[in-house]
Amino acid sequence: SQTIHQWPATLVQPVGSPLSLECTVEGTSNPNLYWYRQAAGRGLQLLFYSVGIGQISSEVPQNLSASRPQDRQFILSSKKLLLSDSGFYLCAWSVRPGETQYFGPGTRLLVL
Amino acid sequence: GDSVTQMEGPVTLSEEAFLTINCTYTATGYPSLFWYVQYPGEGLQLLLKATKADDKGSNKGFEATYRKETTSFHLEKGSVQVSDSAVYFCALRTGNQFYFGTGTSLTVIP
């Protein structure tokens, strides 16, 4: 069966510091991968999605970036965090674009 | 554009009460509809889905019927338990895009 992992589970970072969140999927090949952010009291916002290695589409302009160095690895990064980057970051995968998405456990990020 | 509107929370119910969480959508074409649940400290999990009008999705005692005439996909459960306390997200899919509602927090008290 397929599983999706995210780490770290919780992260507290100072403003201006870099960020790297990792997501990996097991048990499937060539998944479509997604990064979402859930800010406090708000819904899910799609940040990036990827249909293959090295292919990244950005949905929202911001100081975040994403990379997919391997088939089942999806990384969310920032060079300099802002206070507004605080939130709950969720990685998800699907077999094909538009099909049901399966979510990881999430990373709670607090920028101070 | 396409969107999902959920009833605002938080919702607090006593154990064994009846639950309804309203969800309406706006979409061109024929979307698929989903309910996701997020338990405290965890990521989202797919709860149920319906892919065409009049379909009923069900899981763990929860049900939702795809109503095209009212563009709705309300979530219901006849008797909630404390373990149902979570945030519930309504979502739609059109083409390759997913759109999520803002979530409704449910707390069930013994």
mmCIF file of C-alpha atoms in Angstrom:
data_model
loop_
_atom_site.group_PDB
_atom_site.id
_atom_site.type_symbol
_atom_site.label_atom_id
_atom_site.label_comp_id
_atom_site.label_asym_id
_atom_site.label_seq_id
_atom_site.Cartn_x
_atom_site.Cartn_y
_atom_site.Cartn_z
ATOM 1 C CA SER A 1 0.000 0.000 0.000
ATOM 2 C CA GLN A 2 0.981 3.585 -0.482
ATOM 3 C CA THR A 3 2.131 5.831 2.340
ATOM 4 C CA ILE A 4 3.155 9.446 2.464
ATOM 5 C CA HIS A 5 5.593 10.904 4.958
ATOM 6 C CA GLN A 6 6.340 14.450 5.966
ATOM 7 C CA TRP A 7 8.954 15.848 8.287
ATOM 8 C CA PRO A 8 9.520 17.497 10.531
ATOM 9 C CA ALA A 9 6.159 17.330 12.285
ATOM 10 C CA THR A 10 6.672 20.664 14.032
ATOM 11 C CA LEU A 11 9.118 23.456 13.376
ATOM 12 C CA VAL A 12 9.769 26.796 15.046
ATOM 13 C CA GLN A 13 11.960 29.149 13.036
ATOM 14 C CA PRO A 14 13.005 32.802 13.373
ATOM 15 C CA VAL A 15 12.046 35.361 10.760
ATOM 16 C CA GLY A 16 14.610 35.505 7.984
ATOM 17 C CA SER A 17 15.846 31.946 8.436
ATOM 18 C CA PRO A 18 15.728 29.345 5.642
ATOM 19 C CA LEU A 19 13.200 26.528 5.413
ATOM 20 C CA SER A 20 13.204 23.022 4.038
ATOM 21 C CA LEU A 21 10.236 20.692 4.419
ATOM 22 C CA GLU A 22 10.364 17.228 2.948
ATOM 23 C CA CYS A 23 7.672 14.926 1.659
ATOM 24 C CA THR A 24 8.166 11.385 0.383
ATOM 25 C CA VAL A 25 5.731 8.851 -1.014
ATOM 26 C CA GLU A 26 6.169 5.090 -0.874
ATOM 27 C CA GLY A 27 4.472 2.335 -2.780
ATOM 28 C CA THR A 28 3.740 4.117 -6.042
ATOM 29 C CA SER A 29 5.606 5.429 -9.065
ATOM 30 C CA ASN A 30 5.387 8.787 -10.787
ATOM 31 C CA PRO A 31 2.820 10.257 -8.408
ATOM 32 C CA ASN A 32 1.443 13.733 -8.823
ATOM 33 C CA LEU A 33 2.565 15.703 -5.779
ATOM 34 C CA TYR A 34 1.098 18.777 -4.105
ATOM 35 C CA TRP A 35 2.012 21.259 -1.391
ATOM 36 C CA TYR A 36 -0.794 23.025 0.484
ATOM 37 C CA ARG A 37 -0.791 25.571 3.273
ATOM 38 C CA GLN A 38 -3.509 25.895 5.867
ATOM 39 C CA ALA A 39 -3.241 29.195 7.721
ATOM 40 C CA ALA A 40 -4.970 29.544 11.089
ATOM 41 C CA GLY A 41 -8.742 29.785 10.649
ATOM 42 C CA ARG A 42 -8.540 29.526 6.882
ATOM 43 C CA GLY A 43 -8.943 26.860 4.259
ATOM 44 C CA LEU A 44 -6.396 25.007 2.228
ATOM 45 C CA GLN A 45 -4.375 26.926 -0.300
ATOM 46 C CA LEU A 46 -2.619 25.065 -3.088
ATOM 47 C CA LEU A 47 0.984 26.280 -3.301
ATOM 48 C CA PHE A 48 2.705 23.969 -5.788
ATOM 49 C CA TYR A 49 2.064 20.821 -7.732
ATOM 50 C CA SER A 50 4.300 18.528 -9.727
ATOM 51 C CA VAL A 51 3.484 15.939 -12.370
ATOM 52 C CA GLY A 52 7.041 14.625 -12.651
ATOM 53 C CA ILE A 53 10.698 15.005 -11.697
ATOM 54 C CA GLY A 54 11.832 18.577 -12.138
ATOM 55 C CA GLN A 55 8.348 19.768 -13.146
ATOM 56 C CA ILE A 56 6.911 22.295 -10.734
ATOM 57 C CA SER A 57 3.880 24.521 -11.160
ATOM 58 C CA SER A 58 3.323 27.422 -8.791
ATOM 59 C CA GLU A 59 -0.197 28.448 -7.924
ATOM 60 C CA VAL A 60 0.485 31.424 -5.689
ATOM 61 C CA PRO A 61 3.373 33.920 -5.890
ATOM 62 C CA GLN A 62 5.281 34.046 -2.615
ATOM 63 C CA ASN A 63 8.715 33.638 -1.123
ATOM 64 C CA LEU A 64 8.403 29.849 -1.146
ATOM 65 C CA SER A 65 9.740 27.450 -3.760
ATOM 66 C CA ALA A 66 9.408 23.745 -4.420
ATOM 67 C CA SER A 67 11.633 21.126 -5.962
ATOM 68 C CA ARG A 68 11.282 17.496 -6.961
ATOM 69 C CA PRO A 69 14.746 15.977 -7.106
ATOM 70 C CA GLN A 70 13.481 12.388 -7.189
ATOM 71 C CA ASP A 71 10.304 10.704 -8.378
ATOM 72 C CA ARG A 72 8.785 10.341 -4.929
ATOM 73 C CA GLN A 73 10.360 13.274 -3.123
ATOM 74 C CA PHE A 74 8.899 16.763 -2.948
ATOM 75 C CA ILE A 75 10.620 19.583 -1.061
ATOM 76 C CA LEU A 76 9.238 22.950 0.008
ATOM 77 C CA SER A 77 11.831 25.650 0.638
ATOM 78 C CA SER A 78 12.333 29.266 1.490
ATOM 79 C CA LYS A 79 15.478 31.365 1.626
ATOM 80 C CA LYS A 80 14.054 33.816 4.172
ATOM 81 C CA LEU A 81 10.929 33.075 6.191
ATOM 82 C CA LEU A 82 8.300 35.708 6.895
ATOM 83 C CA LEU A 83 5.918 35.833 9.849
ATOM 84 C CA SER A 84 3.086 35.226 7.410
ATOM 85 C CA ASP A 85 4.615 31.875 6.445
ATOM 86 C CA SER A 86 3.388 30.378 9.711
ATOM 87 C CA GLY A 87 0.825 27.663 9.158
ATOM 88 C CA PHE A 88 0.187 24.008 8.645
ATOM 89 C CA TYR A 89 1.816 22.609 5.505
ATOM 90 C CA LEU A 90 0.345 19.550 3.902
ATOM 91 C CA CYS A 91 1.807 17.379 1.186
ATOM 92 C CA ALA A 92 -0.496 15.241 -0.924
ATOM 93 C CA TRP A 93 -0.253 12.810 -3.809
ATOM 94 C CA SER A 94 -2.545 11.435 -6.469
ATOM 95 C CA VAL A 95 -2.195 8.812 -9.178
ATOM 96 C CA ARG A 96 -3.115 11.263 -11.919
ATOM 97 C CA PRO A 97 -3.934 14.974 -12.068
ATOM 98 C CA GLY A 98 -7.413 15.657 -10.770
ATOM 99 C CA GLU A 99 -7.875 12.308 -9.081
ATOM 100 C CA THR A 100 -8.401 11.793 -5.370
ATOM 101 C CA GLN A 101 -5.584 13.230 -3.310
ATOM 102 C CA TYR A 102 -4.111 11.512 -0.268
ATOM 103 C CA PHE A 103 -2.561 13.703 2.372
ATOM 104 C CA GLY A 104 0.458 13.404 4.606
ATOM 105 C CA PRO A 105 0.384 14.127 8.349
ATOM 106 C CA GLY A 106 1.464 17.748 7.851
ATOM 107 C CA THR A 107 4.141 20.025 9.276
ATOM 108 C CA ARG A 108 3.198 22.763 11.684
ATOM 109 C CA LEU A 109 5.460 25.772 11.126
ATOM 110 C CA LEU A 110 5.674 28.691 13.503
ATOM 111 C CA VAL A 111 7.758 31.683 12.442
ATOM 112 C CA LEU A 112 8.701 34.011 15.281
ATOM 113 C CA GLY B 1 -14.665 30.706 -10.778
ATOM 114 C CA ASP B 2 -15.184 27.358 -9.136
ATOM 115 C CA SER B 3 -15.553 27.445 -5.371
ATOM 116 C CA VAL B 4 -16.892 25.697 -2.298
ATOM 117 C CA THR B 5 -18.760 27.312 0.572
ATOM 118 C CA GLN B 6 -19.086 25.572 3.925
ATOM 119 C CA MET B 7 -21.101 26.517 6.937
ATOM 120 C CA GLU B 8 -18.988 28.335 9.446
ATOM 121 C CA GLY B 9 -18.089 26.721 12.711
ATOM 122 C CA PRO B 10 -17.286 25.894 15.278
ATOM 123 C CA VAL B 11 -20.037 23.354 15.829
ATOM 124 C CA THR B 12 -20.486 21.794 19.263
ATOM 125 C CA LEU B 13 -22.775 18.808 19.730
ATOM 126 C CA SER B 14 -23.562 16.344 22.462
ATOM 127 C CA GLU B 15 -22.765 12.691 21.898
ATOM 128 C CA GLU B 16 -25.443 10.869 19.858
ATOM 129 C CA ALA B 17 -26.776 14.113 18.378
ATOM 130 C CA PHE B 18 -27.548 14.447 14.679
ATOM 131 C CA LEU B 19 -24.946 16.241 12.587
ATOM 132 C CA THR B 20 -25.351 18.298 9.445
ATOM 133 C CA ILE B 21 -22.545 20.333 7.923
ATOM 134 C CA ASN B 22 -23.700 22.302 4.913
ATOM 135 C CA CYS B 23 -21.655 22.569 1.754
ATOM 136 C CA THR B 24 -22.610 24.278 -1.489
ATOM 137 C CA TYR B 25 -20.538 24.663 -4.585
ATOM 138 C CA THR B 26 -20.159 26.721 -7.703
ATOM 139 C CA ALA B 27 -18.660 25.011 -10.710
ATOM 140 C CA THR B 28 -18.772 24.863 -14.448
ATOM 141 C CA GLY B 29 -19.186 21.427 -15.882
ATOM 142 C CA TYR B 30 -19.679 18.346 -13.727
ATOM 143 C CA PRO B 31 -17.447 18.330 -10.665
ATOM 144 C CA SER B 32 -16.673 15.484 -8.319
ATOM 145 C CA LEU B 33 -17.339 16.244 -4.660
ATOM 146 C CA PHE B 34 -15.449 15.182 -1.551
ATOM 147 C CA TRP B 35 -15.463 15.412 2.203
ATOM 148 C CA TYR B 36 -12.116 15.292 3.986
ATOM 149 C CA VAL B 37 -11.599 15.048 7.743
ATOM 150 C CA GLN B 38 -8.675 16.362 9.756
ATOM 151 C CA TYR B 39 -8.294 14.945 13.251
ATOM 152 C CA PRO B 40 -6.355 16.993 15.822
ATOM 153 C CA GLY B 41 -2.665 17.120 14.978
ATOM 154 C CA GLU B 42 -3.029 15.070 11.806
ATOM 155 C CA GLY B 43 -3.269 15.669 8.071
ATOM 156 C CA LEU B 44 -6.385 15.377 5.945
ATOM 157 C CA GLN B 45 -8.006 12.047 5.246
ATOM 158 C CA LEU B 46 -10.553 11.328 2.562
ATOM 159 C CA LEU B 47 -13.871 10.613 4.269
ATOM 160 C CA LEU B 48 -16.204 10.091 1.314
ATOM 161 C CA LYS B 49 -16.795 11.175 -2.257
ATOM 162 C CA ALA B 50 -19.391 11.304 -5.012
ATOM 163 C CA THR B 51 -18.605 11.642 -8.666
ATOM 164 C CA LYS B 52 -21.975 12.358 -10.262
ATOM 165 C CA ALA B 53 -25.390 13.796 -9.504
ATOM 166 C CA ASP B 54 -27.555 11.795 -7.069
ATOM 167 C CA ASP B 55 -24.598 9.677 -5.947
ATOM 168 C CA LYS B 56 -24.379 9.124 -2.211
ATOM 169 C CA GLY B 57 -20.984 8.811 -0.586
ATOM 170 C CA SER B 58 -20.804 7.079 2.788
ATOM 171 C CA ASN B 59 -18.171 6.030 5.293
ATOM 172 C CA LYS B 60 -17.958 5.546 9.075
ATOM 173 C CA GLY B 61 -21.641 6.436 9.464
ATOM 174 C CA PHE B 62 -21.263 9.700 7.543
ATOM 175 C CA GLU B 63 -23.248 10.325 4.369
ATOM 176 C CA ALA B 64 -23.452 13.026 1.730
ATOM 177 C CA THR B 65 -25.594 13.153 -1.414
ATOM 178 C CA TYR B 66 -24.566 15.006 -4.552
ATOM 179 C CA ARG B 67 -27.506 17.328 -5.298
ATOM 180 C CA LYS B 68 -27.072 19.021 -8.640
ATOM 181 C CA GLU B 69 -30.365 20.915 -8.430
ATOM 182 C CA THR B 70 -29.316 22.655 -5.230
ATOM 183 C CA THR B 71 -25.548 22.477 -5.917
ATOM 184 C CA SER B 72 -25.055 20.977 -2.482
ATOM 185 C CA PHE B 73 -23.173 18.135 -0.804
ATOM 186 C CA HIS B 74 -24.200 18.325 2.847
ATOM 187 C CA LEU B 75 -22.485 15.992 5.309
ATOM 188 C CA GLU B 76 -24.708 14.126 7.768
ATOM 189 C CA LYS B 77 -24.363 11.624 10.557
ATOM 190 C CA GLY B 78 -27.209 10.270 12.616
ATOM 191 C CA SER B 79 -25.389 9.878 15.925
ATOM 192 C CA VAL B 80 -22.028 11.538 16.502
ATOM 193 C CA GLN B 81 -19.362 10.263 18.879
ATOM 194 C CA VAL B 82 -16.633 12.050 20.790
ATOM 195 C CA SER B 83 -14.131 10.509 18.365
ATOM 196 C CA ASP B 84 -15.778 12.430 15.501
ATOM 197 C CA SER B 85 -14.352 15.680 16.857
ATOM 198 C CA ALA B 86 -12.305 17.061 13.974
ATOM 199 C CA VAL B 87 -12.280 19.650 11.203
ATOM 200 C CA TYR B 88 -14.280 18.704 8.121
ATOM 201 C CA PHE B 89 -13.463 20.040 4.661
ATOM 202 C CA CYS B 90 -15.738 19.989 1.655
ATOM 203 C CA ALA B 91 -13.936 19.955 -1.684
ATOM 204 C CA LEU B 92 -14.700 19.781 -5.372
ATOM 205 C CA ARG B 93 -12.671 18.709 -8.317
ATOM 206 C CA THR B 94 -13.092 20.072 -11.806
ATOM 207 C CA GLY B 95 -10.651 18.956 -14.416
ATOM 208 C CA ASN B 96 -7.280 18.768 -12.723
ATOM 209 C CA GLN B 97 -8.006 21.270 -9.971
ATOM 210 C CA PHE B 98 -9.192 20.764 -6.421
ATOM 211 C CA TYR B 99 -10.965 23.504 -4.474
ATOM 212 C CA PHE B 100 -11.368 23.225 -0.723
ATOM 213 C CA GLY B 101 -13.746 24.916 1.660
ATOM 214 C CA THR B 102 -12.484 26.715 4.752
ATOM 215 C CA GLY B 103 -13.308 23.804 7.033
ATOM 216 C CA THR B 104 -15.852 23.340 9.810
ATOM 217 C CA SER B 105 -14.634 22.472 13.268
ATOM 218 C CA LEU B 106 -16.772 19.936 15.117
ATOM 219 C CA THR B 107 -16.496 19.240 18.839
ATOM 220 C CA VAL B 108 -18.554 16.440 20.331
ATOM 221 C CA ILE B 109 -18.950 16.500 24.097
ATOM 222 C CA PRO B 110 -19.834 13.456 26.198
#
